[in-house]
């Protein structure tokens, strides 16, 4: 952590004490289900896309704060495999928003040493959106700061099915030394999109919902779940601090006593 807590959190609200934060126990990997953009917009008599646009500032704030705190991996659930069911104009607007935001933000992320990668099936995304994410990866892939993992067209069930198919194909390949008896948890984990990423320590969900919504089902086996009533566009560094404090207040036993 290169900055002091006072620099990261210059104006903590009443009742939120920086002294409670254990800087030696910052989670290595935080994953976020960013929920509530639509409800935020509805409360303000706006269309849903306005809510998604408002949520971009919360993304910026969370990336900046997590990086300053020394979080090594931040995964954000941007677009699920189920989100294609939304109205066409909302989906088209989101894809355009992803592309424009990534192109606008990548230089700043690069300067801060953040590495940008994606998980999910990128093949069906619009060409401009896919190109923006690919360009961000190429520009930042050698950075050694925090890794920002953008889950786009991601669904955990399809990810696990994909991994199972890869295992089955390798086991059936006569030229391969891989045998069906070699299939175990590690073998499957190595074929997930997240093969080179540690499992999340904590999964945060905003807007008061308490479900995983097909997000990192395998990887979440021992993640702590922290839910907040805050709608995503209103999520800021102090709400992130509250979530980390909640995480630090848990006892992680990983199935032990």
JSON list of C-alpha atoms in Angstrom, two decimals:
[
{"chain": "A", "resi": 1, "resn": "UNK", "atom": "CA", "xyz": [0.00, 0.00, 0.00]},
{"chain": "A", "resi": 2, "resn": "UNK", "atom": "CA", "xyz": [1.74, 3.15, -1.25]},
{"chain": "A", "resi": 3, "resn": "UNK", "atom": "CA", "xyz": [-0.70, 5.69, 0.22]},
{"chain": "A", "resi": 4, "resn": "UNK", "atom": "CA", "xyz": [-1.72, 6.33, 3.81]},
{"chain": "A", "resi": 5, "resn": "UNK", "atom": "CA", "xyz": [-5.23, 5.38, 4.89]},
{"chain": "A", "resi": 6, "resn": "UNK", "atom": "CA", "xyz": [-5.92, 9.07, 5.47]},
{"chain": "A", "resi": 7, "resn": "UNK", "atom": "CA", "xyz": [-5.05, 9.79, 1.83]},
{"chain": "A", "resi": 8, "resn": "UNK", "atom": "CA", "xyz": [-7.22, 6.93, 0.56]},
{"chain": "A", "resi": 9, "resn": "UNK", "atom": "CA", "xyz": [-10.14, 7.82, 2.85]},
{"chain": "A", "resi": 10, "resn": "UNK", "atom": "CA", "xyz": [-9.86, 11.59, 3.40]},
{"chain": "A", "resi": 11, "resn": "UNK", "atom": "CA", "xyz": [-13.35, 12.18, 4.78]},
{"chain": "A", "resi": 12, "resn": "UNK", "atom": "CA", "xyz": [-14.79, 9.07, 6.46]},
{"chain": "A", "resi": 13, "resn": "UNK", "atom": "CA", "xyz": [-18.41, 9.50, 7.50]},
{"chain": "A", "resi": 14, "resn": "UNK", "atom": "CA", "xyz": [-19.32, 9.54, 11.18]},
{"chain": "A", "resi": 15, "resn": "UNK", "atom": "CA", "xyz": [-19.17, 6.11, 12.74]},
{"chain": "A", "resi": 16, "resn": "UNK", "atom": "CA", "xyz": [-16.65, 4.71, 10.26]},
{"chain": "A", "resi": 17, "resn": "UNK", "atom": "CA", "xyz": [-13.21, 4.43, 11.86]},
{"chain": "A", "resi": 18, "resn": "UNK", "atom": "CA", "xyz": [-10.06, 3.86, 9.85]},
{"chain": "A", "resi": 19, "resn": "UNK", "atom": "CA", "xyz": [-8.47, 2.42, 13.00]},
{"chain": "A", "resi": 20, "resn": "UNK", "atom": "CA", "xyz": [-10.66, -0.66, 12.61]},
{"chain": "A", "resi": 21, "resn": "UNK", "atom": "CA", "xyz": [-9.05, -1.60, 9.28]},
{"chain": "A", "resi": 22, "resn": "UNK", "atom": "CA", "xyz": [-6.29, -4.20, 9.46]},
{"chain": "A", "resi": 23, "resn": "UNK", "atom": "CA", "xyz": [-4.01, -3.23, 6.59]},
{"chain": "A", "resi": 24, "resn": "UNK", "atom": "CA", "xyz": [-2.21, -6.57, 6.93]},
{"chain": "A", "resi": 25, "resn": "UNK", "atom": "CA", "xyz": [-5.42, -8.46, 6.14]},
{"chain": "A", "resi": 26, "resn": "UNK", "atom": "CA", "xyz": [-6.65, -6.74, 3.00]},
{"chain": "A", "resi": 27, "resn": "UNK", "atom": "CA", "xyz": [-8.30, -9.41, 0.82]},
{"chain": "A", "resi": 28, "resn": "UNK", "atom": "CA", "xyz": [-6.13, -10.51, -2.09]},
{"chain": "A", "resi": 29, "resn": "UNK", "atom": "CA", "xyz": [-9.11, -10.93, -4.42]},
{"chain": "A", "resi": 30, "resn": "UNK", "atom": "CA", "xyz": [-12.37, -9.00, -4.25]},
{"chain": "A", "resi": 31, "resn": "UNK", "atom": "CA", "xyz": [-15.20, -9.85, -6.64]},
{"chain": "A", "resi": 32, "resn": "UNK", "atom": "CA", "xyz": [-18.20, -7.57, -7.09]},
{"chain": "A", "resi": 33, "resn": "UNK", "atom": "CA", "xyz": [-21.71, -8.19, -8.41]},
{"chain": "A", "resi": 34, "resn": "UNK", "atom": "CA", "xyz": [-22.62, -4.66, -9.43]},
{"chain": "A", "resi": 35, "resn": "UNK", "atom": "CA", "xyz": [-26.38, -4.59, -8.98]},
{"chain": "A", "resi": 36, "resn": "UNK", "atom": "CA", "xyz": [-28.94, -1.80, -8.86]},
{"chain": "A", "resi": 37, "resn": "UNK", "atom": "CA", "xyz": [-28.24, 0.40, -11.87]},
{"chain": "A", "resi": 38, "resn": "UNK", "atom": "CA", "xyz": [-31.77, -0.04, -13.19]},
{"chain": "A", "resi": 39, "resn": "UNK", "atom": "CA", "xyz": [-33.42, 0.66, -9.84]},
{"chain": "A", "resi": 40, "resn": "UNK", "atom": "CA", "xyz": [-31.20, 3.71, -9.33]},
{"chain": "A", "resi": 41, "resn": "UNK", "atom": "CA", "xyz": [-32.37, 5.07, -12.69]},
{"chain": "A", "resi": 42, "resn": "UNK", "atom": "CA", "xyz": [-36.02, 4.21, -12.05]},
{"chain": "A", "resi": 43, "resn": "UNK", "atom": "CA", "xyz": [-35.99, 6.14, -8.77]},
{"chain": "A", "resi": 44, "resn": "UNK", "atom": "CA", "xyz": [-34.89, 9.18, -10.77]},
{"chain": "A", "resi": 45, "resn": "UNK", "atom": "CA", "xyz": [-37.37, 8.67, -13.62]},
{"chain": "A", "resi": 46, "resn": "UNK", "atom": "CA", "xyz": [-34.53, 7.84, -16.04]},
{"chain": "A", "resi": 47, "resn": "UNK", "atom": "CA", "xyz": [-34.10, 5.00, -18.50]},
{"chain": "A", "resi": 48, "resn": "UNK", "atom": "CA", "xyz": [-31.98, 2.04, -17.43]},
{"chain": "A", "resi": 49, "resn": "UNK", "atom": "CA", "xyz": [-29.01, 2.97, -19.61]},
{"chain": "A", "resi": 50, "resn": "UNK", "atom": "CA", "xyz": [-28.66, 6.21, -17.63]},
{"chain": "A", "resi": 51, "resn": "UNK", "atom": "CA", "xyz": [-28.23, 4.02, -14.57]},
{"chain": "A", "resi": 52, "resn": "UNK", "atom": "CA", "xyz": [-25.51, 1.98, -16.25]},
{"chain": "A", "resi": 53, "resn": "UNK", "atom": "CA", "xyz": [-23.70, 5.17, -17.22]},
{"chain": "A", "resi": 54, "resn": "UNK", "atom": "CA", "xyz": [-23.95, 6.45, -13.64]},
{"chain": "A", "resi": 55, "resn": "UNK", "atom": "CA", "xyz": [-22.45, 3.18, -12.45]},
{"chain": "A", "resi": 56, "resn": "UNK", "atom": "CA", "xyz": [-19.22, 3.88, -14.35]},
{"chain": "A", "resi": 57, "resn": "UNK", "atom": "CA", "xyz": [-18.10, 6.36, -11.68]},
{"chain": "A", "resi": 58, "resn": "UNK", "atom": "CA", "xyz": [-18.61, 3.69, -9.01]},
{"chain": "A", "resi": 59, "resn": "UNK", "atom": "CA", "xyz": [-16.42, 1.36, -11.09]},
{"chain": "A", "resi": 60, "resn": "UNK", "atom": "CA", "xyz": [-13.70, 4.02, -11.29]},
{"chain": "A", "resi": 61, "resn": "UNK", "atom": "CA", "xyz": [-13.89, 4.68, -7.55]},
{"chain": "A", "resi": 62, "resn": "UNK", "atom": "CA", "xyz": [-13.75, 1.00, -6.67]},
{"chain": "A", "resi": 63, "resn": "UNK", "atom": "CA", "xyz": [-10.80, 0.28, -8.97]},
{"chain": "A", "resi": 64, "resn": "UNK", "atom": "CA", "xyz": [-8.85, 3.24, -7.64]},
{"chain": "A", "resi": 65, "resn": "UNK", "atom": "CA", "xyz": [-9.52, 2.47, -4.00]},
{"chain": "A", "resi": 66, "resn": "UNK", "atom": "CA", "xyz": [-8.88, -1.28, -4.30]},
{"chain": "A", "resi": 67, "resn": "UNK", "atom": "CA", "xyz": [-5.59, -0.63, -6.08]},
{"chain": "A", "resi": 68, "resn": "UNK", "atom": "CA", "xyz": [-4.51, 1.90, -3.45]},
{"chain": "A", "resi": 69, "resn": "UNK", "atom": "CA", "xyz": [-5.28, -0.59, -0.67]},
{"chain": "A", "resi": 70, "resn": "UNK", "atom": "CA", "xyz": [-3.11, -3.27, -2.25]},
{"chain": "A", "resi": 71, "resn": "UNK", "atom": "CA", "xyz": [-5.85, -5.58, -3.50]},
{"chain": "A", "resi": 72, "resn": "UNK", "atom": "CA", "xyz": [-4.20, -7.85, -6.07]},
{"chain": "A", "resi": 73, "resn": "UNK", "atom": "CA", "xyz": [-7.31, -8.90, -8.05]},
{"chain": "A", "resi": 74, "resn": "UNK", "atom": "CA", "xyz": [-10.62, -7.12, -8.53]},
{"chain": "A", "resi": 75, "resn": "UNK", "atom": "CA", "xyz": [-13.27, -8.95, -10.56]},
{"chain": "A", "resi": 76, "resn": "UNK", "atom": "CA", "xyz": [-16.36, -7.04, -11.68]},
{"chain": "A", "resi": 77, "resn": "UNK", "atom": "CA", "xyz": [-19.46, -8.75, -13.07]},
{"chain": "A", "resi": 78, "resn": "UNK", "atom": "CA", "xyz": [-20.26, -6.52, -16.03]},
{"chain": "A", "resi": 79, "resn": "UNK", "atom": "CA", "xyz": [-22.51, -8.63, -18.25]},
{"chain": "A", "resi": 80, "resn": "UNK", "atom": "CA", "xyz": [-23.80, -12.15, -17.73]},
{"chain": "A", "resi": 81, "resn": "UNK", "atom": "CA", "xyz": [-24.79, -14.78, -20.27]},
{"chain": "A", "resi": 82, "resn": "UNK", "atom": "CA", "xyz": [-28.37, -14.19, -19.10]},
{"chain": "A", "resi": 83, "resn": "UNK", "atom": "CA", "xyz": [-28.24, -10.44, -19.72]},
{"chain": "A", "resi": 84, "resn": "UNK", "atom": "CA", "xyz": [-28.83, -11.01, -23.45]},
{"chain": "A", "resi": 85, "resn": "UNK", "atom": "CA", "xyz": [-32.51, -11.44, -22.46]},
{"chain": "A", "resi": 86, "resn": "UNK", "atom": "CA", "xyz": [-32.77, -7.73, -21.71]},
{"chain": "A", "resi": 87, "resn": "UNK", "atom": "CA", "xyz": [-34.33, -5.31, -24.23]},
{"chain": "A", "resi": 88, "resn": "UNK", "atom": "CA", "xyz": [-32.25, -4.98, -27.39]},
{"chain": "A", "resi": 89, "resn": "UNK", "atom": "CA", "xyz": [-31.71, -1.24, -27.01]},
{"chain": "A", "resi": 90, "resn": "UNK", "atom": "CA", "xyz": [-30.36, -1.74, -23.47]},
{"chain": "A", "resi": 91, "resn": "UNK", "atom": "CA", "xyz": [-27.99, -4.50, -24.59]},
{"chain": "A", "resi": 92, "resn": "UNK", "atom": "CA", "xyz": [-26.77, -2.45, -27.56]},
{"chain": "A", "resi": 93, "resn": "UNK", "atom": "CA", "xyz": [-26.26, 0.55, -25.29]},
{"chain": "A", "resi": 94, "resn": "UNK", "atom": "CA", "xyz": [-24.29, -1.52, -22.80]},
{"chain": "A", "resi": 95, "resn": "UNK", "atom": "CA", "xyz": [-22.00, -2.94, -25.48]},
{"chain": "A", "resi": 96, "resn": "UNK", "atom": "CA", "xyz": [-21.31, 0.56, -26.78]},
{"chain": "A", "resi": 97, "resn": "UNK", "atom": "CA", "xyz": [-20.75, 1.79, -23.22]},
{"chain": "A", "resi": 98, "resn": "UNK", "atom": "CA", "xyz": [-18.25, -1.00, -22.54]},
{"chain": "A", "resi": 99, "resn": "UNK", "atom": "CA", "xyz": [-16.25, -0.15, -25.65]},
{"chain": "A", "resi": 100, "resn": "UNK", "atom": "CA", "xyz": [-16.21, 3.61, -25.09]},
{"chain": "A", "resi": 101, "resn": "UNK", "atom": "CA", "xyz": [-15.41, 3.30, -21.39]},
{"chain": "A", "resi": 102, "resn": "UNK", "atom": "CA", "xyz": [-12.59, 0.84, -21.92]},
{"chain": "A", "resi": 103, "resn": "UNK", "atom": "CA", "xyz": [-11.00, 2.99, -24.60]},
{"chain": "A", "resi": 104, "resn": "UNK", "atom": "CA", "xyz": [-11.33, 6.09, -22.40]},
{"chain": "A", "resi": 105, "resn": "UNK", "atom": "CA", "xyz": [-9.97, 4.48, -19.24]},
{"chain": "A", "resi": 106, "resn": "UNK", "atom": "CA", "xyz": [-7.18, 2.20, -20.42]},
{"chain": "A", "resi": 107, "resn": "UNK", "atom": "CA", "xyz": [-4.42, 4.82, -20.51]},
{"chain": "A", "resi": 108, "resn": "UNK", "atom": "CA", "xyz": [-5.14, 5.83, -16.92]},
{"chain": "A", "resi": 109, "resn": "UNK", "atom": "CA", "xyz": [-5.26, 2.22, -15.78]},
{"chain": "A", "resi": 110, "resn": "UNK", "atom": "CA", "xyz": [-2.00, 1.56, -17.58]},
{"chain": "A", "resi": 111, "resn": "UNK", "atom": "CA", "xyz": [-0.32, 4.51, -15.85]},
{"chain": "A", "resi": 112, "resn": "UNK", "atom": "CA", "xyz": [-1.42, 3.12, -12.49]},
{"chain": "A", "resi": 113, "resn": "UNK", "atom": "CA", "xyz": [0.07, -0.28, -13.34]},
{"chain": "A", "resi": 114, "resn": "UNK", "atom": "CA", "xyz": [-3.30, -2.04, -13.52]},
{"chain": "A", "resi": 115, "resn": "UNK", "atom": "CA", "xyz": [-3.54, -5.10, -15.75]},
{"chain": "A", "resi": 116, "resn": "UNK", "atom": "CA", "xyz": [-6.88, -5.54, -17.54]},
{"chain": "A", "resi": 117, "resn": "UNK", "atom": "CA", "xyz": [-8.18, -8.96, -18.54]},
{"chain": "A", "resi": 118, "resn": "UNK", "atom": "CA", "xyz": [-11.56, -10.50, -19.29]},
{"chain": "A", "resi": 119, "resn": "UNK", "atom": "CA", "xyz": [-13.31, -13.75, -18.46]},
{"chain": "A", "resi": 120, "resn": "UNK", "atom": "CA", "xyz": [-16.26, -15.05, -20.44]},
{"chain": "A", "resi": 121, "resn": "UNK", "atom": "CA", "xyz": [-17.07, -15.91, -24.04]},
{"chain": "A", "resi": 122, "resn": "UNK", "atom": "CA", "xyz": [-15.85, -12.90, -25.99]},
{"chain": "A", "resi": 123, "resn": "UNK", "atom": "CA", "xyz": [-16.52, -14.45, -29.39]},
{"chain": "A", "resi": 124, "resn": "UNK", "atom": "CA", "xyz": [-20.14, -13.27, -29.63]},
{"chain": "A", "resi": 125, "resn": "UNK", "atom": "CA", "xyz": [-19.57, -9.67, -28.56]},
{"chain": "A", "resi": 126, "resn": "UNK", "atom": "CA", "xyz": [-19.86, -6.87, -31.14]},
{"chain": "A", "resi": 127, "resn": "UNK", "atom": "CA", "xyz": [-16.55, -6.35, -32.93]},
{"chain": "A", "resi": 128, "resn": "UNK", "atom": "CA", "xyz": [-15.93, -2.88, -31.46]},
{"chain": "A", "resi": 129, "resn": "UNK", "atom": "CA", "xyz": [-16.55, -4.08, -27.91]},
{"chain": "A", "resi": 130, "resn": "UNK", "atom": "CA", "xyz": [-14.34, -7.13, -28.32]},
{"chain": "A", "resi": 131, "resn": "UNK", "atom": "CA", "xyz": [-11.59, -5.04, -29.91]},
{"chain": "A", "resi": 132, "resn": "UNK", "atom": "CA", "xyz": [-11.63, -2.54, -27.02]},
{"chain": "A", "resi": 133, "resn": "UNK", "atom": "CA", "xyz": [-11.14, -5.28, -24.43]},
{"chain": "A", "resi": 134, "resn": "UNK", "atom": "CA", "xyz": [-8.45, -6.99, -26.51]},
{"chain": "A", "resi": 135, "resn": "UNK", "atom": "CA", "xyz": [-6.59, -3.70, -26.94]},
{"chain": "A", "resi": 136, "resn": "UNK", "atom": "CA", "xyz": [-6.74, -3.08, -23.18]},
{"chain": "A", "resi": 137, "resn": "UNK", "atom": "CA", "xyz": [-5.25, -6.51, -22.52]},
{"chain": "A", "resi": 138, "resn": "UNK", "atom": "CA", "xyz": [-2.45, -6.00, -25.03]},
{"chain": "A", "resi": 139, "resn": "UNK", "atom": "CA", "xyz": [-1.60, -2.56, -23.59]},
{"chain": "A", "resi": 140, "resn": "UNK", "atom": "CA", "xyz": [-1.60, -3.62, -19.93]},
{"chain": "A", "resi": 141, "resn": "UNK", "atom": "CA", "xyz": [-0.69, -7.31, -19.94]},
{"chain": "A", "resi": 142, "resn": "UNK", "atom": "CA", "xyz": [2.85, -6.72, -18.62]},
{"chain": "A", "resi": 143, "resn": "UNK", "atom": "CA", "xyz": [1.79, -4.48, -15.74]},
{"chain": "A", "resi": 144, "resn": "UNK", "atom": "CA", "xyz": [2.48, -5.81, -12.25]},
{"chain": "A", "resi": 145, "resn": "UNK", "atom": "CA", "xyz": [-0.09, -3.86, -10.23]},
{"chain": "A", "resi": 146, "resn": "UNK", "atom": "CA", "xyz": [-3.63, -4.92, -9.49]},
{"chain": "A", "resi": 147, "resn": "UNK", "atom": "CA", "xyz": [-5.35, -7.15, -12.05]},
{"chain": "A", "resi": 148, "resn": "UNK", "atom": "CA", "xyz": [-8.78, -5.90, -13.08]},
{"chain": "A", "resi": 149, "resn": "UNK", "atom": "CA", "xyz": [-10.84, -8.88, -14.26]},
{"chain": "A", "resi": 150, "resn": "UNK", "atom": "CA", "xyz": [-13.90, -7.89, -16.29]},
{"chain": "A", "resi": 151, "resn": "UNK", "atom": "CA", "xyz": [-16.50, -10.66, -16.47]},
{"chain": "A", "resi": 152, "resn": "UNK", "atom": "CA", "xyz": [-18.35, -10.02, -19.72]},
{"chain": "A", "resi": 153, "resn": "UNK", "atom": "CA", "xyz": [-20.71, -12.50, -21.37]},
{"chain": "A", "resi": 154, "resn": "UNK", "atom": "CA", "xyz": [-19.80, -14.64, -18.40]},
{"chain": "A", "resi": 155, "resn": "UNK", "atom": "CA", "xyz": [-21.85, -17.41, -16.82]},
{"chain": "A", "resi": 156, "resn": "UNK", "atom": "CA", "xyz": [-20.38, -19.81, -14.30]},
{"chain": "A", "resi": 157, "resn": "UNK", "atom": "CA", "xyz": [-22.42, -22.83, -15.37]},
{"chain": "A", "resi": 158, "resn": "UNK", "atom": "CA", "xyz": [-21.33, -22.45, -18.99]},
{"chain": "A", "resi": 159, "resn": "UNK", "atom": "CA", "xyz": [-17.76, -21.94, -17.80]},
{"chain": "A", "resi": 160, "resn": "UNK", "atom": "CA", "xyz": [-17.86, -25.25, -15.92]},
{"chain": "A", "resi": 161, "resn": "UNK", "atom": "CA", "xyz": [-19.45, -27.04, -18.89]},
{"chain": "A", "resi": 162, "resn": "UNK", "atom": "CA", "xyz": [-16.71, -25.62, -21.13]},
{"chain": "A", "resi": 163, "resn": "UNK", "atom": "CA", "xyz": [-14.04, -26.93, -18.75]},
{"chain": "A", "resi": 164, "resn": "UNK", "atom": "CA", "xyz": [-15.68, -30.37, -18.65]},
{"chain": "A", "resi": 165, "resn": "UNK", "atom": "CA", "xyz": [-15.71, -30.52, -22.44]},
{"chain": "A", "resi": 166, "resn": "UNK", "atom": "CA", "xyz": [-12.02, -29.62, -22.55]},
{"chain": "A", "resi": 167, "resn": "UNK", "atom": "CA", "xyz": [-11.24, -32.40, -20.08]},
{"chain": "A", "resi": 168, "resn": "UNK", "atom": "CA", "xyz": [-13.33, -34.91, -22.00]},
{"chain": "A", "resi": 169, "resn": "UNK", "atom": "CA", "xyz": [-11.65, -34.01, -25.29]},
{"chain": "A", "resi": 170, "resn": "UNK", "atom": "CA", "xyz": [-8.17, -34.40, -23.80]},
{"chain": "A", "resi": 171, "resn": "UNK", "atom": "CA", "xyz": [-9.05, -37.71, -22.19]},
{"chain": "A", "resi": 172, "resn": "UNK", "atom": "CA", "xyz": [-10.49, -39.02, -25.48]},
{"chain": "A", "resi": 173, "resn": "UNK", "atom": "CA", "xyz": [-7.47, -37.94, -27.53]},
{"chain": "A", "resi": 174, "resn": "UNK", "atom": "CA", "xyz": [-5.41, -41.04, -28.25]},
{"chain": "A", "resi": 175, "resn": "UNK", "atom": "CA", "xyz": [-2.32, -38.89, -28.77]},
{"chain": "A", "resi": 176, "resn": "UNK", "atom": "CA", "xyz": [-2.67, -37.30, -25.34]},
{"chain": "A", "resi": 177, "resn": "UNK", "atom": "CA", "xyz": [-1.03, -38.57, -22.18]},
{"chain": "A", "resi": 178, "resn": "UNK", "atom": "CA", "xyz": [-4.01, -37.25, -20.22]},
{"chain": "A", "resi": 179, "resn": "UNK", "atom": "CA", "xyz": [-6.17, -40.04, -18.77]},
{"chain": "A", "resi": 180, "resn": "UNK", "atom": "CA", "xyz": [-9.68, -39.90, -17.38]},
{"chain": "A", "resi": 181, "resn": "UNK", "atom": "CA", "xyz": [-8.21, -40.89, -14.01]},
{"chain": "A", "resi": 182, "resn": "UNK", "atom": "CA", "xyz": [-6.26, -37.63, -14.07]},
{"chain": "A", "resi": 183, "resn": "UNK", "atom": "CA", "xyz": [-9.49, -35.64, -13.77]},
{"chain": "A", "resi": 184, "resn": "UNK", "atom": "CA", "xyz": [-9.71, -34.04, -10.35]},
{"chain": "A", "resi": 185, "resn": "UNK", "atom": "CA", "xyz": [-10.61, -30.65, -8.89]},
{"chain": "A", "resi": 186, "resn": "UNK", "atom": "CA", "xyz": [-7.25, -29.13, -9.84]},
{"chain": "A", "resi": 187, "resn": "UNK", "atom": "CA", "xyz": [-7.52, -30.39, -13.41]},
{"chain": "A", "resi": 188, "resn": "UNK", "atom": "CA", "xyz": [-10.94, -28.82, -13.83]},
{"chain": "A", "resi": 189, "resn": "UNK", "atom": "CA", "xyz": [-9.88, -25.56, -12.15]},
{"chain": "A", "resi": 190, "resn": "UNK", "atom": "CA", "xyz": [-6.98, -25.25, -14.58]},
{"chain": "A", "resi": 191, "resn": "UNK", "atom": "CA", "xyz": [-9.46, -25.22, -17.47]},
{"chain": "A", "resi": 192, "resn": "UNK", "atom": "CA", "xyz": [-11.70, -22.48, -16.11]},
{"chain": "A", "resi": 193, "resn": "UNK", "atom": "CA", "xyz": [-11.41, -18.92, -17.37]},
{"chain": "A", "resi": 194, "resn": "UNK", "atom": "CA", "xyz": [-9.88, -18.09, -13.99]},
{"chain": "A", "resi": 195, "resn": "UNK", "atom": "CA", "xyz": [-7.10, -20.68, -14.19]},
{"chain": "A", "resi": 196, "resn": "UNK", "atom": "CA", "xyz": [-4.38, -18.14, -13.33]},
{"chain": "A", "resi": 197, "resn": "UNK", "atom": "CA", "xyz": [-6.42, -16.20, -10.78]},
{"chain": "A", "resi": 198, "resn": "UNK", "atom": "CA", "xyz": [-6.77, -17.07, -7.09]},
{"chain": "A", "resi": 199, "resn": "UNK", "atom": "CA", "xyz": [-10.29, -17.71, -5.83]},
{"chain": "A", "resi": 200, "resn": "UNK", "atom": "CA", "xyz": [-12.03, -14.63, -4.43]},
{"chain": "A", "resi": 201, "resn": "UNK", "atom": "CA", "xyz": [-11.69, -14.01, -0.72]},
{"chain": "A", "resi": 202, "resn": "UNK", "atom": "CA", "xyz": [-14.87, -11.95, -0.64]},
{"chain": "A", "resi": 203, "resn": "UNK", "atom": "CA", "xyz": [-17.78, -11.44, -3.03]},
{"chain": "A", "resi": 204, "resn": "UNK", "atom": "CA", "xyz": [-19.66, -8.17, -2.63]},
{"chain": "A", "resi": 205, "resn": "UNK", "atom": "CA", "xyz": [-23.18, -7.75, -3.95]},
{"chain": "A", "resi": 206, "resn": "UNK", "atom": "CA", "xyz": [-24.92, -4.40, -3.98]},
{"chain": "A", "resi": 207, "resn": "UNK", "atom": "CA", "xyz": [-28.62, -3.35, -3.94]},
{"chain": "A", "resi": 208, "resn": "UNK", "atom": "CA", "xyz": [-29.71, -5.69, -1.15]},
{"chain": "A", "resi": 209, "resn": "UNK", "atom": "CA", "xyz": [-29.91, -8.88, -3.22]},
{"chain": "A", "resi": 210, "resn": "UNK", "atom": "CA", "xyz": [-28.45, -12.06, -1.72]},
{"chain": "A", "resi": 211, "resn": "UNK", "atom": "CA", "xyz": [-27.64, -14.47, -4.50]},
{"chain": "A", "resi": 212, "resn": "UNK", "atom": "CA", "xyz": [-24.68, -15.29, -6.74]},
{"chain": "A", "resi": 213, "resn": "UNK", "atom": "CA", "xyz": [-26.59, -15.06, -10.04]},
{"chain": "A", "resi": 214, "resn": "UNK", "atom": "CA", "xyz": [-24.38, -17.60, -11.83]},
{"chain": "A", "resi": 215, "resn": "UNK", "atom": "CA", "xyz": [-21.18, -15.76, -10.85]},
{"chain": "A", "resi": 216, "resn": "UNK", "atom": "CA", "xyz": [-18.00, -17.67, -9.95]},
{"chain": "A", "resi": 217, "resn": "UNK", "atom": "CA", "xyz": [-19.92, -20.65, -8.57]},
{"chain": "A", "resi": 218, "resn": "UNK", "atom": "CA", "xyz": [-16.88, -22.94, -8.49]},
{"chain": "A", "resi": 219, "resn": "UNK", "atom": "CA", "xyz": [-14.49, -20.23, -7.31]},
{"chain": "A", "resi": 220, "resn": "UNK", "atom": "CA", "xyz": [-16.84, -18.99, -4.57]},
{"chain": "A", "resi": 221, "resn": "UNK", "atom": "CA", "xyz": [-16.71, -22.24, -2.58]},
{"chain": "A", "resi": 222, "resn": "UNK", "atom": "CA", "xyz": [-15.06, -20.54, 0.41]},
{"chain": "A", "resi": 223, "resn": "UNK", "atom": "CA", "xyz": [-15.54, -16.88, -0.40]},
{"chain": "A", "resi": 224, "resn": "UNK", "atom": "CA", "xyz": [-17.12, -14.65, 2.20]},
{"chain": "A", "resi": 225, "resn": "UNK", "atom": "CA", "xyz": [-20.33, -13.04, 0.95]},
{"chain": "A", "resi": 226, "resn": "UNK", "atom": "CA", "xyz": [-21.00, -9.41, 1.86]},
{"chain": "A", "resi": 227, "resn": "UNK", "atom": "CA", "xyz": [-24.27, -7.82, 0.74]},
{"chain": "A", "resi": 228, "resn": "UNK", "atom": "CA", "xyz": [-25.08, -4.13, 0.97]},
{"chain": "A", "resi": 229, "resn": "UNK", "atom": "CA", "xyz": [-28.35, -2.31, 0.35]},
{"chain": "A", "resi": 230, "resn": "UNK", "atom": "CA", "xyz": [-26.47, 0.42, -1.54]},
{"chain": "A", "resi": 231, "resn": "UNK", "atom": "CA", "xyz": [-27.38, 0.64, -5.24]},
{"chain": "A", "resi": 232, "resn": "UNK", "atom": "CA", "xyz": [-24.31, 0.32, -7.44]},
{"chain": "A", "resi": 233, "resn": "UNK", "atom": "CA", "xyz": [-24.15, 3.95, -8.72]},
{"chain": "A", "resi": 234, "resn": "UNK", "atom": "CA", "xyz": [-24.05, 5.08, -5.06]},
{"chain": "A", "resi": 235, "resn": "UNK", "atom": "CA", "xyz": [-21.25, 2.67, -4.12]},
{"chain": "A", "resi": 236, "resn": "UNK", "atom": "CA", "xyz": [-18.08, 4.55, -3.15]},
{"chain": "A", "resi": 237, "resn": "UNK", "atom": "CA", "xyz": [-14.77, 3.98, -1.38]},
{"chain": "A", "resi": 238, "resn": "UNK", "atom": "CA", "xyz": [-16.40, 4.23, 2.05]},
{"chain": "A", "resi": 239, "resn": "UNK", "atom": "CA", "xyz": [-18.91, 1.54, 1.17]},
{"chain": "A", "resi": 240, "resn": "UNK", "atom": "CA", "xyz": [-16.00, -0.60, -0.04]},
{"chain": "A", "resi": 241, "resn": "UNK", "atom": "CA", "xyz": [-14.30, 0.05, 3.30]},
{"chain": "A", "resi": 242, "resn": "UNK", "atom": "CA", "xyz": [-17.43, -1.12, 5.15]},
{"chain": "A", "resi": 243, "resn": "UNK", "atom": "CA", "xyz": [-17.46, -4.30, 3.08]},
{"chain": "A", "resi": 244, "resn": "UNK", "atom": "CA", "xyz": [-13.78, -4.99, 3.79]},
{"chain": "A", "resi": 245, "resn": "UNK", "atom": "CA", "xyz": [-14.35, -4.42, 7.50]},
{"chain": "A", "resi": 246, "resn": "UNK", "atom": "CA", "xyz": [-17.25, -6.88, 7.38]},
{"chain": "A", "resi": 247, "resn": "UNK", "atom": "CA", "xyz": [-14.94, -9.39, 5.68]},
{"chain": "A", "resi": 248, "resn": "UNK", "atom": "CA", "xyz": [-12.23, -8.87, 8.28]},
{"chain": "A", "resi": 249, "resn": "UNK", "atom": "CA", "xyz": [-14.76, -9.54, 11.01]},
{"chain": "A", "resi": 250, "resn": "UNK", "atom": "CA", "xyz": [-15.40, -13.07, 9.72]},
{"chain": "A", "resi": 251, "resn": "UNK", "atom": "CA", "xyz": [-13.59, -16.22, 10.83]},
{"chain": "A", "resi": 252, "resn": "UNK", "atom": "CA", "xyz": [-12.52, -18.19, 7.76]},
{"chain": "A", "resi": 253, "resn": "UNK", "atom": "CA", "xyz": [-12.12, -21.87, 8.68]},
{"chain": "A", "resi": 254, "resn": "UNK", "atom": "CA", "xyz": [-12.31, -23.48, 5.21]},
{"chain": "A", "resi": 255, "resn": "UNK", "atom": "CA", "xyz": [-14.23, -26.44, 6.60]},
{"chain": "A", "resi": 256, "resn": "UNK", "atom": "CA", "xyz": [-12.04, -26.79, 9.71]},
{"chain": "A", "resi": 257, "resn": "UNK", "atom": "CA", "xyz": [-12.90, -26.17, 13.34]}
]
